[in-house]
CSV table of C-alpha atoms and ligand atoms in Angstrom, one decimal:
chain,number,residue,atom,x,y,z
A,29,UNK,CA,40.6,108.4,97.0
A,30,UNK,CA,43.8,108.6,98.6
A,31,UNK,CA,45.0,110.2,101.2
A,32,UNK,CA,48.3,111.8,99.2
A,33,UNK,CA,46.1,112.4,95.9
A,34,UNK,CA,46.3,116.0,94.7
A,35,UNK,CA,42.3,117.0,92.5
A,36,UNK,CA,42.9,118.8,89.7
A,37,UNK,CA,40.3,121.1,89.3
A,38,UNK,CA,40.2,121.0,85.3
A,39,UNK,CA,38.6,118.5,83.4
A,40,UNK,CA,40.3,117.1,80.1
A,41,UNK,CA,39.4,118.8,76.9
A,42,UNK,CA,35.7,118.0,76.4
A,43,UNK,CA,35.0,115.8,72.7
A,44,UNK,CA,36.3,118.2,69.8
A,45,UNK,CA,33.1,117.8,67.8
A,46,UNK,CA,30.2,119.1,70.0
A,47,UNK,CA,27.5,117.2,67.8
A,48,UNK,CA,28.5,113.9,69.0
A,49,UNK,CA,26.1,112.0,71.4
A,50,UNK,CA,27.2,108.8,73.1
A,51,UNK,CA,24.7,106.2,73.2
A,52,UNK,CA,22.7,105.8,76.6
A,53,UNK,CA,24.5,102.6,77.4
A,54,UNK,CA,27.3,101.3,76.1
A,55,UNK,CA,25.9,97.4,76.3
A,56,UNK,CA,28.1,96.0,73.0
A,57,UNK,CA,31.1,97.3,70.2
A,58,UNK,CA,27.8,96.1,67.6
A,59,UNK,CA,25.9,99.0,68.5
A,60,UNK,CA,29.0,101.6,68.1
A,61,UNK,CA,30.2,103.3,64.5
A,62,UNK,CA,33.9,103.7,63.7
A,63,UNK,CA,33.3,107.7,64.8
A,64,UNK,CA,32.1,106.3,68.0
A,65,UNK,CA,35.1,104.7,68.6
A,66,UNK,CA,37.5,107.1,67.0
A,67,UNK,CA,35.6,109.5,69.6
A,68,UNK,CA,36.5,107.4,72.7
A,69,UNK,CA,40.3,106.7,71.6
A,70,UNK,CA,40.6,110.3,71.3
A,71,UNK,CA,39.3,111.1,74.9
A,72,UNK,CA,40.8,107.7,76.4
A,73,UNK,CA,44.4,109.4,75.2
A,74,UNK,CA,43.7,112.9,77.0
A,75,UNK,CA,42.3,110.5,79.8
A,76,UNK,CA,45.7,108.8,79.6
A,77,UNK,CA,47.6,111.9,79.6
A,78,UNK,CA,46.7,113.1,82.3
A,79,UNK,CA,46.7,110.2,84.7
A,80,UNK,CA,50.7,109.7,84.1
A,81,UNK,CA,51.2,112.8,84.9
A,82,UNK,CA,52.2,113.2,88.8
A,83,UNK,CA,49.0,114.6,89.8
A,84,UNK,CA,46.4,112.3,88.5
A,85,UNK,CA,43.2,112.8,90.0
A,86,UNK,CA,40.7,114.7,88.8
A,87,UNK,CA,36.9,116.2,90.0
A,88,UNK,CA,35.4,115.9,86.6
A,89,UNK,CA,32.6,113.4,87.6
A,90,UNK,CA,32.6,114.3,91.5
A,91,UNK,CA,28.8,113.9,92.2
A,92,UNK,CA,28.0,111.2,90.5
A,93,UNK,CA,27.6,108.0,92.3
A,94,UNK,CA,28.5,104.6,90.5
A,95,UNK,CA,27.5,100.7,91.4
A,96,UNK,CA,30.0,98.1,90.4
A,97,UNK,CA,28.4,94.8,90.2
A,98,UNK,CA,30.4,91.9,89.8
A,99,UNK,CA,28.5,88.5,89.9
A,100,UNK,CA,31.2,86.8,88.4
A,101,UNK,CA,35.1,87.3,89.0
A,102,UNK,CA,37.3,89.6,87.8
A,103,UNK,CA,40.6,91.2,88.2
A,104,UNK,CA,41.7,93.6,85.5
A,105,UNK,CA,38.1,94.4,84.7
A,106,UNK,CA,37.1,95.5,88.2
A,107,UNK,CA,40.1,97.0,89.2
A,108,UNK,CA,40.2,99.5,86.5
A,109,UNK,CA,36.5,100.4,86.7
A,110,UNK,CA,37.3,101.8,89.7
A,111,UNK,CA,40.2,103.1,89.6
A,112,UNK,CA,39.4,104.9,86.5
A,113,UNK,CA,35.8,106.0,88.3
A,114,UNK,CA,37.9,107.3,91.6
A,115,UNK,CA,40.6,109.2,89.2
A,116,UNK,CA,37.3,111.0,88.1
A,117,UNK,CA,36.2,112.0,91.3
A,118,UNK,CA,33.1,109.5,91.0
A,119,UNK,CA,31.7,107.9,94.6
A,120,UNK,CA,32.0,104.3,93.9
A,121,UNK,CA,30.0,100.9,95.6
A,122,UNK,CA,31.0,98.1,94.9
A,123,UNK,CA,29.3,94.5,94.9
A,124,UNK,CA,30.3,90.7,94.4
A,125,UNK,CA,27.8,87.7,93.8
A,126,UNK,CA,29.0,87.0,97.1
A,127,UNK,CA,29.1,89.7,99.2
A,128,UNK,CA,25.4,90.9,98.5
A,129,UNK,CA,22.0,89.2,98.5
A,130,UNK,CA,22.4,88.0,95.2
A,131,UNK,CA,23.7,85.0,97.3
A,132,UNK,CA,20.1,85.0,99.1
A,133,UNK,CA,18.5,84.9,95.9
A,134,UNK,CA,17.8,88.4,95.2
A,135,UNK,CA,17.0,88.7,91.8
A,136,UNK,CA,18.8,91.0,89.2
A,137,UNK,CA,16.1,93.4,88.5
A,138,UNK,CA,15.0,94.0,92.5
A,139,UNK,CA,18.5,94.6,92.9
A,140,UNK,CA,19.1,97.4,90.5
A,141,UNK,CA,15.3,98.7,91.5
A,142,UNK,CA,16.7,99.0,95.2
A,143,UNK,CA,19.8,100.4,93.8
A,144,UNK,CA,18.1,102.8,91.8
A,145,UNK,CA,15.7,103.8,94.6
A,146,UNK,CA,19.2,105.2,96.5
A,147,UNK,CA,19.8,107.5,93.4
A,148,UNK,CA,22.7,106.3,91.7
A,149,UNK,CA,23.7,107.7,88.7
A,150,UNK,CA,25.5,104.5,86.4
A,151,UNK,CA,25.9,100.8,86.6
A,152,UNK,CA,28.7,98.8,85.4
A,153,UNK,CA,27.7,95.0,85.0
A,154,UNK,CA,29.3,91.8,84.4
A,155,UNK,CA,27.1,88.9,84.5
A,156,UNK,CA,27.2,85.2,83.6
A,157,UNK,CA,24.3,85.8,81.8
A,158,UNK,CA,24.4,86.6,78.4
A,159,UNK,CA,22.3,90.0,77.6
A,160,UNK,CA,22.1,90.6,81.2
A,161,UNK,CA,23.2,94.3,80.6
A,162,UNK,CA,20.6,94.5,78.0
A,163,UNK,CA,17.9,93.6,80.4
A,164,UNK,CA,18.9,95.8,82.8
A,165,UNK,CA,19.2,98.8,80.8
A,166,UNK,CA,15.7,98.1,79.4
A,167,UNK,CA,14.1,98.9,83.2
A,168,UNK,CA,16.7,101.4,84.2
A,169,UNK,CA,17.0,105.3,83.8
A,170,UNK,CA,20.4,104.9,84.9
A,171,UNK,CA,23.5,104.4,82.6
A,172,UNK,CA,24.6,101.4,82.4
A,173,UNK,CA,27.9,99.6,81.0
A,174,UNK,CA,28.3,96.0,79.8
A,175,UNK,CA,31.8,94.7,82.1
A,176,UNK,CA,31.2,91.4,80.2
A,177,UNK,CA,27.7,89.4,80.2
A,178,UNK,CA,28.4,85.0,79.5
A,179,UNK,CA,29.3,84.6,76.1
A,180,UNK,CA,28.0,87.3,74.0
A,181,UNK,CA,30.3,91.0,74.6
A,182,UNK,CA,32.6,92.8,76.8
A,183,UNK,CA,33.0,96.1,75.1
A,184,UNK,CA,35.3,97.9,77.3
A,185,UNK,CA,37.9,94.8,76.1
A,186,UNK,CA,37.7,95.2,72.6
A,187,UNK,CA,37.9,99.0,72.6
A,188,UNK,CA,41.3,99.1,75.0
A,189,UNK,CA,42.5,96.2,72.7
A,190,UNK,CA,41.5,97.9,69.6
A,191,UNK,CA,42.7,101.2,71.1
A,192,UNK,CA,46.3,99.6,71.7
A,193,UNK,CA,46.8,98.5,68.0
A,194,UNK,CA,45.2,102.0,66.7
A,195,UNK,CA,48.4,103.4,68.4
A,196,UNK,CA,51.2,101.3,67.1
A,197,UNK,CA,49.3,101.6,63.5
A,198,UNK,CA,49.1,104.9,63.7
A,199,UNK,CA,52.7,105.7,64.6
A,200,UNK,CA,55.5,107.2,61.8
A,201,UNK,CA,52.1,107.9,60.2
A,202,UNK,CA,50.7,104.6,59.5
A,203,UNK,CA,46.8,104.4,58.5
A,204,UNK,CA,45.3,102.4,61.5
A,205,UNK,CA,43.9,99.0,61.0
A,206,UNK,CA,42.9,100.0,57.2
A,207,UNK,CA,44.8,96.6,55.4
A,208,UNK,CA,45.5,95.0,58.5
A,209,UNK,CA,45.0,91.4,59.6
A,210,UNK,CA,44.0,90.3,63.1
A,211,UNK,CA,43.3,87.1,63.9
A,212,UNK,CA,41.6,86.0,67.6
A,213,UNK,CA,43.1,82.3,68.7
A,214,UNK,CA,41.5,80.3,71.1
A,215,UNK,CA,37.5,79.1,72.2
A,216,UNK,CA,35.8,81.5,70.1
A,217,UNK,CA,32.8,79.7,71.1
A,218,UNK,CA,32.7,80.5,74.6
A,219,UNK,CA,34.5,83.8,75.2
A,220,UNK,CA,32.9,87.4,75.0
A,221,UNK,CA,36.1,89.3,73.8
A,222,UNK,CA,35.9,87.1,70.3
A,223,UNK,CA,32.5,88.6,69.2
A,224,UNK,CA,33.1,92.2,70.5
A,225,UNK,CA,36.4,92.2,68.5
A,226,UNK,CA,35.4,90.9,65.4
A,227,UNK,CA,32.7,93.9,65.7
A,228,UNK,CA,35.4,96.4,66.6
A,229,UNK,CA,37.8,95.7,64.4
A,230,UNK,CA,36.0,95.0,61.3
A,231,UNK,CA,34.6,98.5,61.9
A,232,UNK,CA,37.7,99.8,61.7
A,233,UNK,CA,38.5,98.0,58.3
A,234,UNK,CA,40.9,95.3,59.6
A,235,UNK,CA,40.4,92.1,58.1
A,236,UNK,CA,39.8,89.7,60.7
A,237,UNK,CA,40.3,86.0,61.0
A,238,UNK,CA,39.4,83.4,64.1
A,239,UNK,CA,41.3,80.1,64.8
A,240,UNK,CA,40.4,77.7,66.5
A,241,UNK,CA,39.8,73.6,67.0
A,242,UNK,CA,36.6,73.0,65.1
A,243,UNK,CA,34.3,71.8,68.4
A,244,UNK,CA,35.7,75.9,69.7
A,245,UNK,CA,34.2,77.6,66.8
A,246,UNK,CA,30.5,78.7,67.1
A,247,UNK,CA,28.2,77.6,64.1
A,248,UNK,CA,28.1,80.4,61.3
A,249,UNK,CA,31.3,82.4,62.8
A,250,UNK,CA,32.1,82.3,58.5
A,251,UNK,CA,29.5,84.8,58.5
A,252,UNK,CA,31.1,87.3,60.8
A,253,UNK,CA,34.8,87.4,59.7
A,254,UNK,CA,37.1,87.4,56.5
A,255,UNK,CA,38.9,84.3,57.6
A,256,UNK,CA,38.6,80.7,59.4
A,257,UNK,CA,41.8,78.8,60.2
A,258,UNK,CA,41.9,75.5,61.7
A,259,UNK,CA,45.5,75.7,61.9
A,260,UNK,CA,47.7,77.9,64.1
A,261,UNK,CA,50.5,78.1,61.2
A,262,UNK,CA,48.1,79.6,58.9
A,263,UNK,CA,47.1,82.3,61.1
A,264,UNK,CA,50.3,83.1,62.1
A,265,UNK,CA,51.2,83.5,58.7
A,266,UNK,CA,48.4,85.7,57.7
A,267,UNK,CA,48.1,88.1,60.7
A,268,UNK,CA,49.9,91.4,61.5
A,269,UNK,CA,48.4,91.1,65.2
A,270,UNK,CA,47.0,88.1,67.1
A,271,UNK,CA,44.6,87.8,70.1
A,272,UNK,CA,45.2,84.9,72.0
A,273,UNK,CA,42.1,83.7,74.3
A,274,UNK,CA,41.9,81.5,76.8
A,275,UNK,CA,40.3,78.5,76.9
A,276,UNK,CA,36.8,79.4,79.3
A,277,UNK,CA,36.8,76.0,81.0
A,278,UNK,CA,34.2,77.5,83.7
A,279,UNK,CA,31.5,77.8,80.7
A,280,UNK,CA,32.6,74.7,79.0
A,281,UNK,CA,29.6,71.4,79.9
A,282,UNK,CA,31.9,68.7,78.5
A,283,UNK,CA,35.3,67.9,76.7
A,284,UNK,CA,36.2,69.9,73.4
A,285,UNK,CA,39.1,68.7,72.9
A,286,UNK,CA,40.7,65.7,74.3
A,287,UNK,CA,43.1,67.3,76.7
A,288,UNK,CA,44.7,70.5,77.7
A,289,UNK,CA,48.4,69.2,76.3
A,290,UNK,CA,46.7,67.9,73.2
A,291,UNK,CA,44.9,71.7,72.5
A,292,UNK,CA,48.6,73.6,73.5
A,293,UNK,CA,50.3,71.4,71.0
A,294,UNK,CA,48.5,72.7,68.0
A,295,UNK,CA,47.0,75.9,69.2
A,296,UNK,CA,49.4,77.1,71.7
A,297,UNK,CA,51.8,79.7,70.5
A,298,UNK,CA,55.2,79.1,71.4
A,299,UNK,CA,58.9,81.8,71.1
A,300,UNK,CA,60.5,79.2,68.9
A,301,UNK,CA,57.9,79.6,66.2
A,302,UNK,CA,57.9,83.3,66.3
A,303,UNK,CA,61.5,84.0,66.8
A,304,UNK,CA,62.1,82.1,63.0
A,305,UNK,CA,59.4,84.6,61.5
A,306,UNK,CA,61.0,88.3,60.0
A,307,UNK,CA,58.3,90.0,61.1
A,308,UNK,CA,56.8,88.0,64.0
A,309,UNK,CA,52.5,89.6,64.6
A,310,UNK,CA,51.8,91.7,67.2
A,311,UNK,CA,50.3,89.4,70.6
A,312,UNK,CA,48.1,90.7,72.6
A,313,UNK,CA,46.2,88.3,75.5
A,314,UNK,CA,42.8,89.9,77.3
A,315,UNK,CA,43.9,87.7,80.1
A,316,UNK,CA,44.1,86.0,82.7
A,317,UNK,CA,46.8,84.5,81.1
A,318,UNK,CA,47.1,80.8,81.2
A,319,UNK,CA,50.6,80.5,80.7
A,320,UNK,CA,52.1,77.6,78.6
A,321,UNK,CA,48.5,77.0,77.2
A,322,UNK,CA,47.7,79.7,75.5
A,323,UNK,CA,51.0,80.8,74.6
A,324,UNK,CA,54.5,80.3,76.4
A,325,UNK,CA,55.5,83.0,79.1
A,326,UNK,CA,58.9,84.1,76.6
A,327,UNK,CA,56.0,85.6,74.2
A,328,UNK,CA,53.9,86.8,77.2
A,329,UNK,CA,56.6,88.4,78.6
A,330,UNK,CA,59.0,88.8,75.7
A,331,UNK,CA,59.0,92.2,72.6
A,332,UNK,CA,56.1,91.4,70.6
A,333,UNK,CA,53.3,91.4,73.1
A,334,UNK,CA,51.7,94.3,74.1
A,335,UNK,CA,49.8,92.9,76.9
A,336,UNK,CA,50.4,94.8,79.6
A,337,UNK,CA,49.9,98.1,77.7
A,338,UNK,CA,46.4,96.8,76.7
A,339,UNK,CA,45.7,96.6,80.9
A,340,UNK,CA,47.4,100.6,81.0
A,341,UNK,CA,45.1,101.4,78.1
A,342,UNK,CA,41.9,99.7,80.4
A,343,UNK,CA,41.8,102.5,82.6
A,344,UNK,CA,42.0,105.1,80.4
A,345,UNK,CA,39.3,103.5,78.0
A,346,UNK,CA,36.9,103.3,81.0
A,347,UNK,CA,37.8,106.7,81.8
A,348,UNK,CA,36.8,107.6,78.6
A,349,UNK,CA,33.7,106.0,78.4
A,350,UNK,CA,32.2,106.7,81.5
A,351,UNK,CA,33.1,110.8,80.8
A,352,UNK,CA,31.1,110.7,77.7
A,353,UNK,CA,28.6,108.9,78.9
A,354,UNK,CA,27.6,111.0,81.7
A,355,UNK,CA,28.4,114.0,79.9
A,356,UNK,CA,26.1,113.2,76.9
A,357,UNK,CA,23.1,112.7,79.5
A,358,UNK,CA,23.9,115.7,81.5
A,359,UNK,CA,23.5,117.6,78.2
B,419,CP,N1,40.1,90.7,80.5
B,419,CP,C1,39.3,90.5,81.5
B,419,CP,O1,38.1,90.7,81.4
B,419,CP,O2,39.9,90.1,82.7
B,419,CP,P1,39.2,90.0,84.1
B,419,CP,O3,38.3,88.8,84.0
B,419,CP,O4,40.3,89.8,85.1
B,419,CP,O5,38.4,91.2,84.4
């Protein structure tokens, strides 16, 4: 913590209804039910509250002693994990792929075993391995959250991007994502935000819609959403909000698609297209941004994206979750 912080001594309001129990872990958005997630966007806004306030550190998890591990990179992720563990009053370790014995060949499981043995009380896990959290949860008495694991979730993103939308749906007394459209751009087929959106948002009741090149699109993705465009126009057309992904050339094993000009030609959003529209969707980007790819910096940068208030909401959704999750197993 530092030096100039001032600790607040009270903790934020605890969960209005007292019968709520968080799950164990939080591992994926398809485990959750809309209460769950109505429960965490009312504490991540108490969370966020109080952190823009000038005094914003609080003792409310002082005690409890959390392991970041990191075996692949991150910036946004990482950073807000902790800062949202230290504005709790958490003791935090932190570990890379690179900077620990993973690098000798240490396994995953004698790693959280030797971890465990020096009494930690939570784990927070991104992997390049998809259901790595699951596996470690399964052998652990500790609490462990899902930071993103290969291709299958990373919950955290979907509820601060699901979280930021709630908001602006909710204002001058709007209903939320009940008749809404979002539709999630990009390689659906490789990146983790895609499936724990669809799960989050459709729980909601948004109608949700991917688009994508066909090779991007995993086989029986019609089964998951309302809507499969091949076409960037059509999306655009349809949606009130749009997620634009990046294209996860680390996971990719050869071409899908013949170049990168070729895939921001026809799925690359650019200002010109939605400067013409009335009522241009909502953009939000998990990032990091790839900028001109994806979409051009005057939408990245410019008044329909929200993308830097997604990264603001981060911290206070990880605030959130990590308060009701060690609250419910100190009950
Ligand atoms: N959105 C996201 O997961 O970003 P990082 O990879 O930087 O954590």
């Amino acid at each position: 913590m530092t030096s100039h912080a001032t600790i607040l001594p009270e903790p934020p309001a605890a969960s209005a209804d007292a019968s709520f129990r968080f799950p164990r872990h939080l591992l994926d958005i398809a485990s959750l039910s809309r209460d769950d997630i109505l429960q965490i966007f009312e504490r991540a806004l108490t969370m966020r509250e109080m952190f823009l306030r000038p005094n914003r550190w609080n003792t409310m998890l002082a005690g409890q002693v959390i392991v970041n591990l990191f075996a692949e990179n991150s910036t946004r992720t990482r950073s807000s994990f902790e800062l949202a563990q230290r504005r709790l009053g958490m003791t935090v370790l932190n570990f890379t792929a690179e900077g620990s014995s993973f690098a000798k060949g240490e396994t995953l499981s004698d790693t959280v075993r030797n971890l465990e043995a020096m009494h930690i009380d939570a784990i927070v896990l991104r992997h390049t391995a998809a259901g790595a959290a699951q596996f470690v949860a399964a052998q652990s008495d500790v609490a462990v959250i899902n930071a993103g694991d290969g291709r299958h979730e990373h919950p955290t993103q979907a509820l601060l991007d699901t979280l930021t939308l709630h908001e602006l749906w909710r204002e001058n007394g709007g209903t939320g994502f009940e008749g809404r459209r979002v539709t999630i751009v990009g390689d659906i087929l490789h990146g983790r935000v895609a499936l724990s959106n669809i799960h989050a948002m459709r729980t909601l009741g948004a109608e949700v819609g991917v688009c994508a090149p066909p090779t991007l699109l995993p086989r029986g993705i019609e089964n998951l959403v309302d809507r499969v465009f091949t076409r960037l126009d059509d999306a655009i057309e349809w949606s009130d909000a749009l997620n634009m992904l990046r294209v996860q050339h680390e996971r990719m094993d050869r071409g899908f698609f013949p170049n990168v000009r070729e895939y921001s030609r026809l799925f690359g959003l650019r200002h010109r297209r939605l400067n013409a529209m009335e009522r241009p969707p909502i953009i939000l980007h998990p990032g990091p941004i790839n900028r001109g790819v994806e979409l051009d910096s005057e939408i990245a940068d410019g008044p329909h994206s929200v993308i830097l208030r997604q990264v603001e909401n981060g911290v206070a959704v990880r605030m959130a979750v990590l308060a009701l999750l060690l609250e419910s197993r100190g009950r």
